[in-house]
Amino acid sequence: MSHSYGQWCPIAKSTEILGEKWTLLIIRELLMGSTRFSELQRGLGAISPTLLTRRLATLEQYDLVYKRRIQGGRGHEYIPTSSCKQLQPILLALGSWGMEWSKAFMSDADYDVELLMLYLQRSVVTENLPGGKTVVLFQFTDFPEQPKWWITADGENVDVCTTDPGLDVDVFVKTRVRAMADAWLGRTSYKAAKASGAMEIIGPVALTRNISHWLSDCIFASLPNAEEILAGS
């Protein structure tokens, strides 16, 4: 145990387990389906491999994660246990609380384009796309280091790449990272962002009339507030 409050209070004991930096975000990734070390790294971004290894070991110690060798492969995968899964309504409530109360404290530096693209990749509803391969090109005007990002959806496979896949683009979206994130979070609509000039969307009407049909909004956009989530859990 890295720290102890020396109190029997269950909040204190829970915080001793969950209060370390990155721990709740690791649990977020586990509950969203990441099981490989590389998948966790991708969702967490700035965490070092050493620190991630240490945090996973702590979660395993407290029976929040089951570490097992990958069948027929190299390395390990990390499976959330029942006690870890019971944290889901708490994380949903925390996220809903953040949607309501933390937005006033957000800065442009908080909007990570790599995390945004990972979330957009996870949000593609492939069955709502027309048959065949669909290619969406995002161009971020405020990220000159890597302005263009492609999402390709082919059947159930959805990939993100930063190099031109050499395929015809079906939908072109030109915007700022924050504007795209706010639309996905449900803080504004794609229609409103386009009308205000914050977003340019080009493509066939079947794909651009209702982007949320094939690119689902953030789960917190449609959830009740934190109090209601916990009351119903």
mmCIF file of C-alpha atoms in Angstrom:
data_model
loop_
_atom_site.group_PDB
_atom_site.id
_atom_site.type_symbol
_atom_site.label_atom_id
_atom_site.label_comp_id
_atom_site.label_asym_id
_atom_site.label_seq_id
_atom_site.Cartn_x
_atom_site.Cartn_y
_atom_site.Cartn_z
ATOM 1 C CA MET A 1 0.000 0.000 0.000
ATOM 2 C CA SER A 2 1.543 3.306 -1.099
ATOM 3 C CA HIS A 3 -0.331 5.510 1.373
ATOM 4 C CA SER A 4 -2.693 5.147 4.284
ATOM 5 C CA TYR A 5 -5.053 7.619 5.880
ATOM 6 C CA GLY A 6 -5.157 5.566 9.067
ATOM 7 C CA GLN A 7 -8.962 5.686 9.122
ATOM 8 C CA TRP A 8 -11.544 2.916 9.122
ATOM 9 C CA CYS A 9 -13.923 5.047 7.034
ATOM 10 C CA PRO A 10 -14.796 3.099 3.831
ATOM 11 C CA ILE A 11 -14.254 6.226 1.743
ATOM 12 C CA ALA A 12 -10.738 6.512 3.147
ATOM 13 C CA LYS A 13 -10.005 2.833 2.496
ATOM 14 C CA SER A 14 -11.445 3.040 -1.031
ATOM 15 C CA THR A 15 -9.351 6.122 -1.748
ATOM 16 C CA GLU A 16 -6.222 4.312 -0.590
ATOM 17 C CA ILE A 17 -6.859 1.801 -3.365
ATOM 18 C CA LEU A 18 -8.286 4.039 -6.079
ATOM 19 C CA GLY A 19 -6.862 7.482 -5.307
ATOM 20 C CA GLU A 20 -3.449 7.144 -6.942
ATOM 21 C CA LYS A 21 -2.898 9.185 -10.111
ATOM 22 C CA TRP A 22 -3.986 7.267 -13.249
ATOM 23 C CA THR A 23 -5.757 4.479 -11.335
ATOM 24 C CA LEU A 24 -9.326 5.511 -12.167
ATOM 25 C CA LEU A 25 -8.365 6.153 -15.786
ATOM 26 C CA ILE A 26 -6.848 2.672 -16.015
ATOM 27 C CA ILE A 27 -10.107 1.270 -14.662
ATOM 28 C CA ARG A 28 -11.967 3.391 -17.224
ATOM 29 C CA GLU A 29 -9.978 1.768 -20.017
ATOM 30 C CA LEU A 30 -10.462 -1.723 -18.592
ATOM 31 C CA LEU A 31 -14.219 -1.217 -18.406
ATOM 32 C CA MET A 32 -14.237 0.101 -21.975
ATOM 33 C CA GLY A 33 -12.727 -3.146 -23.203
ATOM 34 C CA SER A 34 -8.964 -2.595 -23.253
ATOM 35 C CA THR A 35 -7.156 -5.749 -22.143
ATOM 36 C CA ARG A 36 -3.693 -5.537 -23.706
ATOM 37 C CA PHE A 37 -0.925 -3.396 -22.242
ATOM 38 C CA SER A 38 -0.572 -1.542 -25.558
ATOM 39 C CA GLU A 39 -4.321 -0.852 -25.656
ATOM 40 C CA LEU A 40 -4.203 0.599 -22.168
ATOM 41 C CA GLN A 41 -1.210 2.770 -23.094
ATOM 42 C CA ARG A 42 -3.016 4.109 -26.134
ATOM 43 C CA GLY A 43 -6.056 5.133 -24.112
ATOM 44 C CA LEU A 44 -3.962 6.693 -21.344
ATOM 45 C CA GLY A 45 -1.468 8.588 -23.481
ATOM 46 C CA ALA A 46 1.118 10.205 -21.244
ATOM 47 C CA ILE A 47 1.529 7.420 -18.683
ATOM 48 C CA SER A 48 4.943 5.744 -18.654
ATOM 49 C CA PRO A 49 5.170 1.952 -19.134
ATOM 50 C CA THR A 50 6.821 1.653 -15.726
ATOM 51 C CA LEU A 51 4.028 3.496 -13.954
ATOM 52 C CA LEU A 52 1.326 1.591 -15.832
ATOM 53 C CA THR A 53 2.969 -1.698 -14.834
ATOM 54 C CA ARG A 54 3.069 -0.552 -11.216
ATOM 55 C CA ARG A 55 -0.577 0.543 -11.187
ATOM 56 C CA LEU A 56 -1.728 -2.710 -12.793
ATOM 57 C CA ALA A 57 0.195 -4.676 -10.176
ATOM 58 C CA THR A 58 -1.596 -2.721 -7.437
ATOM 59 C CA LEU A 59 -4.973 -3.377 -9.041
ATOM 60 C CA GLU A 60 -4.105 -7.066 -9.241
ATOM 61 C CA GLN A 61 -3.083 -7.019 -5.571
ATOM 62 C CA TYR A 62 -6.505 -5.655 -4.621
ATOM 63 C CA ASP A 63 -8.348 -8.157 -6.843
ATOM 64 C CA LEU A 64 -9.576 -5.529 -9.284
ATOM 65 C CA VAL A 65 -7.677 -7.071 -12.202
ATOM 66 C CA TYR A 66 -6.929 -10.632 -13.219
ATOM 67 C CA LYS A 67 -3.650 -10.920 -15.143
ATOM 68 C CA ARG A 68 -3.364 -13.908 -17.437
ATOM 69 C CA ARG A 69 -1.061 -15.010 -20.215
ATOM 70 C CA ILE A 70 -2.416 -14.490 -23.727
ATOM 71 C CA GLN A 71 -3.519 -17.801 -25.173
ATOM 72 C CA GLY A 72 -1.231 -18.810 -28.006
ATOM 73 C CA GLY A 73 0.630 -15.519 -27.910
ATOM 74 C CA ARG A 74 3.175 -13.481 -26.047
ATOM 75 C CA GLY A 75 2.565 -11.187 -23.111
ATOM 76 C CA HIS A 76 -0.409 -10.873 -20.814
ATOM 77 C CA GLU A 77 -3.894 -9.467 -20.812
ATOM 78 C CA TYR A 78 -5.693 -7.761 -17.973
ATOM 79 C CA ILE A 79 -9.285 -8.725 -17.212
ATOM 80 C CA PRO A 80 -11.491 -6.636 -14.871
ATOM 81 C CA THR A 81 -12.866 -8.663 -11.963
ATOM 82 C CA SER A 82 -16.367 -8.402 -10.526
ATOM 83 C CA SER A 83 -15.204 -5.840 -7.945
ATOM 84 C CA CYS A 84 -13.765 -3.737 -10.771
ATOM 85 C CA LYS A 85 -16.995 -3.982 -12.784
ATOM 86 C CA GLN A 86 -18.958 -2.766 -9.767
ATOM 87 C CA LEU A 87 -17.130 0.552 -10.157
ATOM 88 C CA GLN A 88 -18.883 1.236 -13.481
ATOM 89 C CA PRO A 89 -21.879 3.182 -12.088
ATOM 90 C CA ILE A 90 -19.468 5.170 -9.906
ATOM 91 C CA LEU A 91 -17.350 6.099 -12.932
ATOM 92 C CA LEU A 92 -20.470 6.954 -14.930
ATOM 93 C CA ALA A 93 -21.634 9.197 -12.093
ATOM 94 C CA LEU A 94 -18.191 10.802 -11.876
ATOM 95 C CA GLY A 95 -18.205 11.432 -15.627
ATOM 96 C CA SER A 96 -21.703 12.898 -15.497
ATOM 97 C CA TRP A 97 -20.637 15.127 -12.625
ATOM 98 C CA GLY A 98 -17.658 16.250 -14.705
ATOM 99 C CA MET A 99 -19.878 17.008 -17.704
ATOM 100 C CA GLU A 100 -21.892 19.383 -15.532
ATOM 101 C CA TRP A 101 -19.311 20.903 -13.204
ATOM 102 C CA SER A 102 -15.842 20.661 -14.759
ATOM 103 C CA LYS A 103 -16.476 22.184 -18.182
ATOM 104 C CA ALA A 104 -15.888 25.710 -16.865
ATOM 105 C CA PHE A 105 -12.343 24.713 -15.970
ATOM 106 C CA MET A 106 -11.408 23.102 -19.298
ATOM 107 C CA SER A 107 -8.607 24.653 -21.349
ATOM 108 C CA ASP A 108 -7.537 23.996 -24.930
ATOM 109 C CA ALA A 109 -4.528 22.093 -23.553
ATOM 110 C CA ASP A 110 -6.908 19.510 -22.057
ATOM 111 C CA TYR A 111 -8.169 18.484 -25.497
ATOM 112 C CA ASP A 112 -5.898 15.632 -26.584
ATOM 113 C CA VAL A 113 -6.376 14.844 -30.274
ATOM 114 C CA GLU A 114 -5.100 11.259 -29.932
ATOM 115 C CA LEU A 115 -7.597 10.489 -27.177
ATOM 116 C CA LEU A 116 -10.344 12.170 -29.188
ATOM 117 C CA MET A 117 -9.600 10.012 -32.231
ATOM 118 C CA LEU A 118 -9.525 6.869 -30.095
ATOM 119 C CA TYR A 119 -12.966 7.740 -28.727
ATOM 120 C CA LEU A 120 -14.272 8.516 -32.218
ATOM 121 C CA GLN A 121 -12.938 5.172 -33.438
ATOM 122 C CA ARG A 122 -14.761 3.401 -30.612
ATOM 123 C CA SER A 123 -17.949 5.342 -31.411
ATOM 124 C CA VAL A 124 -18.371 4.335 -35.052
ATOM 125 C CA VAL A 125 -21.606 2.363 -35.464
ATOM 126 C CA THR A 126 -20.578 0.222 -38.419
ATOM 127 C CA GLU A 127 -24.027 -1.278 -39.010
ATOM 128 C CA ASN A 128 -25.395 2.217 -39.676
ATOM 129 C CA LEU A 129 -22.893 2.907 -42.450
ATOM 130 C CA PRO A 130 -23.641 2.177 -46.121
ATOM 131 C CA GLY A 131 -22.242 -1.065 -47.499
ATOM 132 C CA GLY A 132 -18.554 -1.355 -48.246
ATOM 133 C CA LYS A 133 -15.708 0.717 -46.898
ATOM 134 C CA THR A 134 -16.290 4.197 -45.463
ATOM 135 C CA VAL A 135 -13.495 6.745 -45.074
ATOM 136 C CA VAL A 136 -13.748 9.880 -42.934
ATOM 137 C CA LEU A 137 -11.021 12.512 -43.000
ATOM 138 C CA PHE A 138 -10.668 14.910 -40.061
ATOM 139 C CA GLN A 139 -8.532 17.997 -40.524
ATOM 140 C CA PHE A 140 -7.777 19.892 -37.313
ATOM 141 C CA THR A 141 -6.843 23.506 -37.955
ATOM 142 C CA ASP A 142 -5.332 23.974 -34.486
ATOM 143 C CA PHE A 143 -3.031 20.936 -34.551
ATOM 144 C CA PRO A 144 -0.355 21.695 -37.175
ATOM 145 C CA GLU A 145 1.924 18.861 -36.010
ATOM 146 C CA GLN A 146 -0.561 16.297 -37.326
ATOM 147 C CA PRO A 147 -3.599 18.025 -38.812
ATOM 148 C CA LYS A 148 -5.048 15.099 -40.793
ATOM 149 C CA TRP A 149 -6.505 11.925 -39.304
ATOM 150 C CA TRP A 150 -8.383 9.225 -41.180
ATOM 151 C CA ILE A 151 -10.982 6.793 -39.858
ATOM 152 C CA THR A 152 -11.667 3.823 -42.115
ATOM 153 C CA ALA A 153 -14.565 1.486 -41.451
ATOM 154 C CA ASP A 154 -14.768 -1.786 -43.353
ATOM 155 C CA GLY A 155 -17.368 -4.164 -42.016
ATOM 156 C CA GLU A 156 -16.807 -4.416 -38.267
ATOM 157 C CA ASN A 157 -13.178 -3.251 -38.517
ATOM 158 C CA VAL A 158 -12.562 0.403 -37.677
ATOM 159 C CA ASP A 159 -9.069 1.882 -37.855
ATOM 160 C CA VAL A 160 -7.475 5.269 -37.270
ATOM 161 C CA CYS A 161 -4.396 6.356 -39.194
ATOM 162 C CA THR A 162 -2.359 9.520 -39.654
ATOM 163 C CA THR A 163 -1.098 8.648 -43.136
ATOM 164 C CA ASP A 164 -3.244 8.850 -46.236
ATOM 165 C CA PRO A 165 -4.669 5.354 -46.842
ATOM 166 C CA GLY A 166 -5.003 6.169 -50.519
ATOM 167 C CA LEU A 167 -8.774 5.715 -50.517
ATOM 168 C CA ASP A 168 -11.560 8.009 -51.645
ATOM 169 C CA VAL A 169 -12.849 10.128 -48.763
ATOM 170 C CA ASP A 170 -16.565 9.850 -48.081
ATOM 171 C CA VAL A 171 -16.850 12.517 -45.371
ATOM 172 C CA PHE A 172 -14.500 15.451 -44.801
ATOM 173 C CA VAL A 173 -14.608 17.282 -41.471
ATOM 174 C CA LYS A 174 -12.550 20.447 -40.934
ATOM 175 C CA THR A 175 -12.607 21.917 -37.441
ATOM 176 C CA ARG A 176 -10.698 22.508 -34.224
ATOM 177 C CA VAL A 177 -9.998 19.700 -31.761
ATOM 178 C CA ARG A 178 -12.090 21.320 -29.056
ATOM 179 C CA ALA A 179 -15.041 21.905 -31.376
ATOM 180 C CA MET A 180 -15.038 18.268 -32.464
ATOM 181 C CA ALA A 181 -14.752 17.069 -28.876
ATOM 182 C CA ASP A 182 -17.624 19.317 -27.766
ATOM 183 C CA ALA A 183 -19.850 17.975 -30.556
ATOM 184 C CA TRP A 184 -19.048 14.369 -29.612
ATOM 185 C CA LEU A 185 -19.602 15.138 -25.933
ATOM 186 C CA GLY A 186 -23.029 16.519 -26.776
ATOM 187 C CA ARG A 187 -22.214 20.033 -25.588
ATOM 188 C CA THR A 188 -23.221 21.245 -29.026
ATOM 189 C CA SER A 189 -24.645 19.591 -32.126
ATOM 190 C CA TYR A 190 -22.894 19.030 -35.437
ATOM 191 C CA LYS A 191 -25.601 21.122 -37.070
ATOM 192 C CA ALA A 192 -24.992 24.027 -34.685
ATOM 193 C CA ALA A 193 -21.204 23.747 -35.047
ATOM 194 C CA LYS A 194 -21.558 23.833 -38.823
ATOM 195 C CA ALA A 195 -23.961 26.781 -38.736
ATOM 196 C CA SER A 196 -21.618 28.778 -36.500
ATOM 197 C CA GLY A 197 -18.636 28.164 -38.773
ATOM 198 C CA ALA A 198 -16.824 26.116 -36.140
ATOM 199 C CA MET A 199 -17.034 23.007 -38.308
ATOM 200 C CA GLU A 200 -17.024 22.325 -42.041
ATOM 201 C CA ILE A 201 -18.614 19.021 -43.055
ATOM 202 C CA ILE A 202 -18.565 17.835 -46.659
ATOM 203 C CA GLY A 203 -20.031 14.591 -47.913
ATOM 204 C CA PRO A 204 -23.170 12.906 -49.201
ATOM 205 C CA VAL A 205 -26.391 13.795 -47.433
ATOM 206 C CA ALA A 206 -26.896 10.160 -46.407
ATOM 207 C CA LEU A 207 -23.810 10.467 -44.183
ATOM 208 C CA THR A 208 -23.857 14.139 -43.179
ATOM 209 C CA ARG A 209 -27.550 14.709 -42.437
ATOM 210 C CA ASN A 210 -27.231 12.950 -39.067
ATOM 211 C CA ILE A 211 -23.631 12.169 -38.153
ATOM 212 C CA SER A 212 -24.698 10.848 -34.750
ATOM 213 C CA HIS A 213 -26.495 8.014 -36.553
ATOM 214 C CA TRP A 214 -23.174 6.379 -37.450
ATOM 215 C CA LEU A 215 -20.894 8.172 -34.963
ATOM 216 C CA SER A 216 -22.506 7.741 -31.578
ATOM 217 C CA ASP A 217 -22.248 10.549 -29.059
ATOM 218 C CA CYS A 218 -20.304 10.232 -25.823
ATOM 219 C CA ILE A 219 -22.164 8.049 -23.336
ATOM 220 C CA PHE A 220 -22.380 11.002 -20.925
ATOM 221 C CA ALA A 221 -24.304 13.067 -23.476
ATOM 222 C CA SER A 222 -27.465 11.034 -22.884
ATOM 223 C CA LEU A 223 -27.006 9.972 -19.271
ATOM 224 C CA PRO A 224 -28.910 11.490 -16.341
ATOM 225 C CA ASN A 225 -26.964 13.515 -13.820
ATOM 226 C CA ALA A 226 -24.661 11.935 -11.249
ATOM 227 C CA GLU A 227 -27.289 11.940 -8.497
ATOM 228 C CA GLU A 228 -29.783 10.056 -10.668
ATOM 229 C CA ILE A 229 -27.190 7.508 -11.824
ATOM 230 C CA LEU A 230 -26.204 6.600 -8.270
ATOM 231 C CA ALA A 231 -29.836 6.522 -7.162
ATOM 232 C CA GLY A 232 -30.624 3.953 -9.829
ATOM 233 C CA SER A 233 -27.524 1.783 -9.438
#
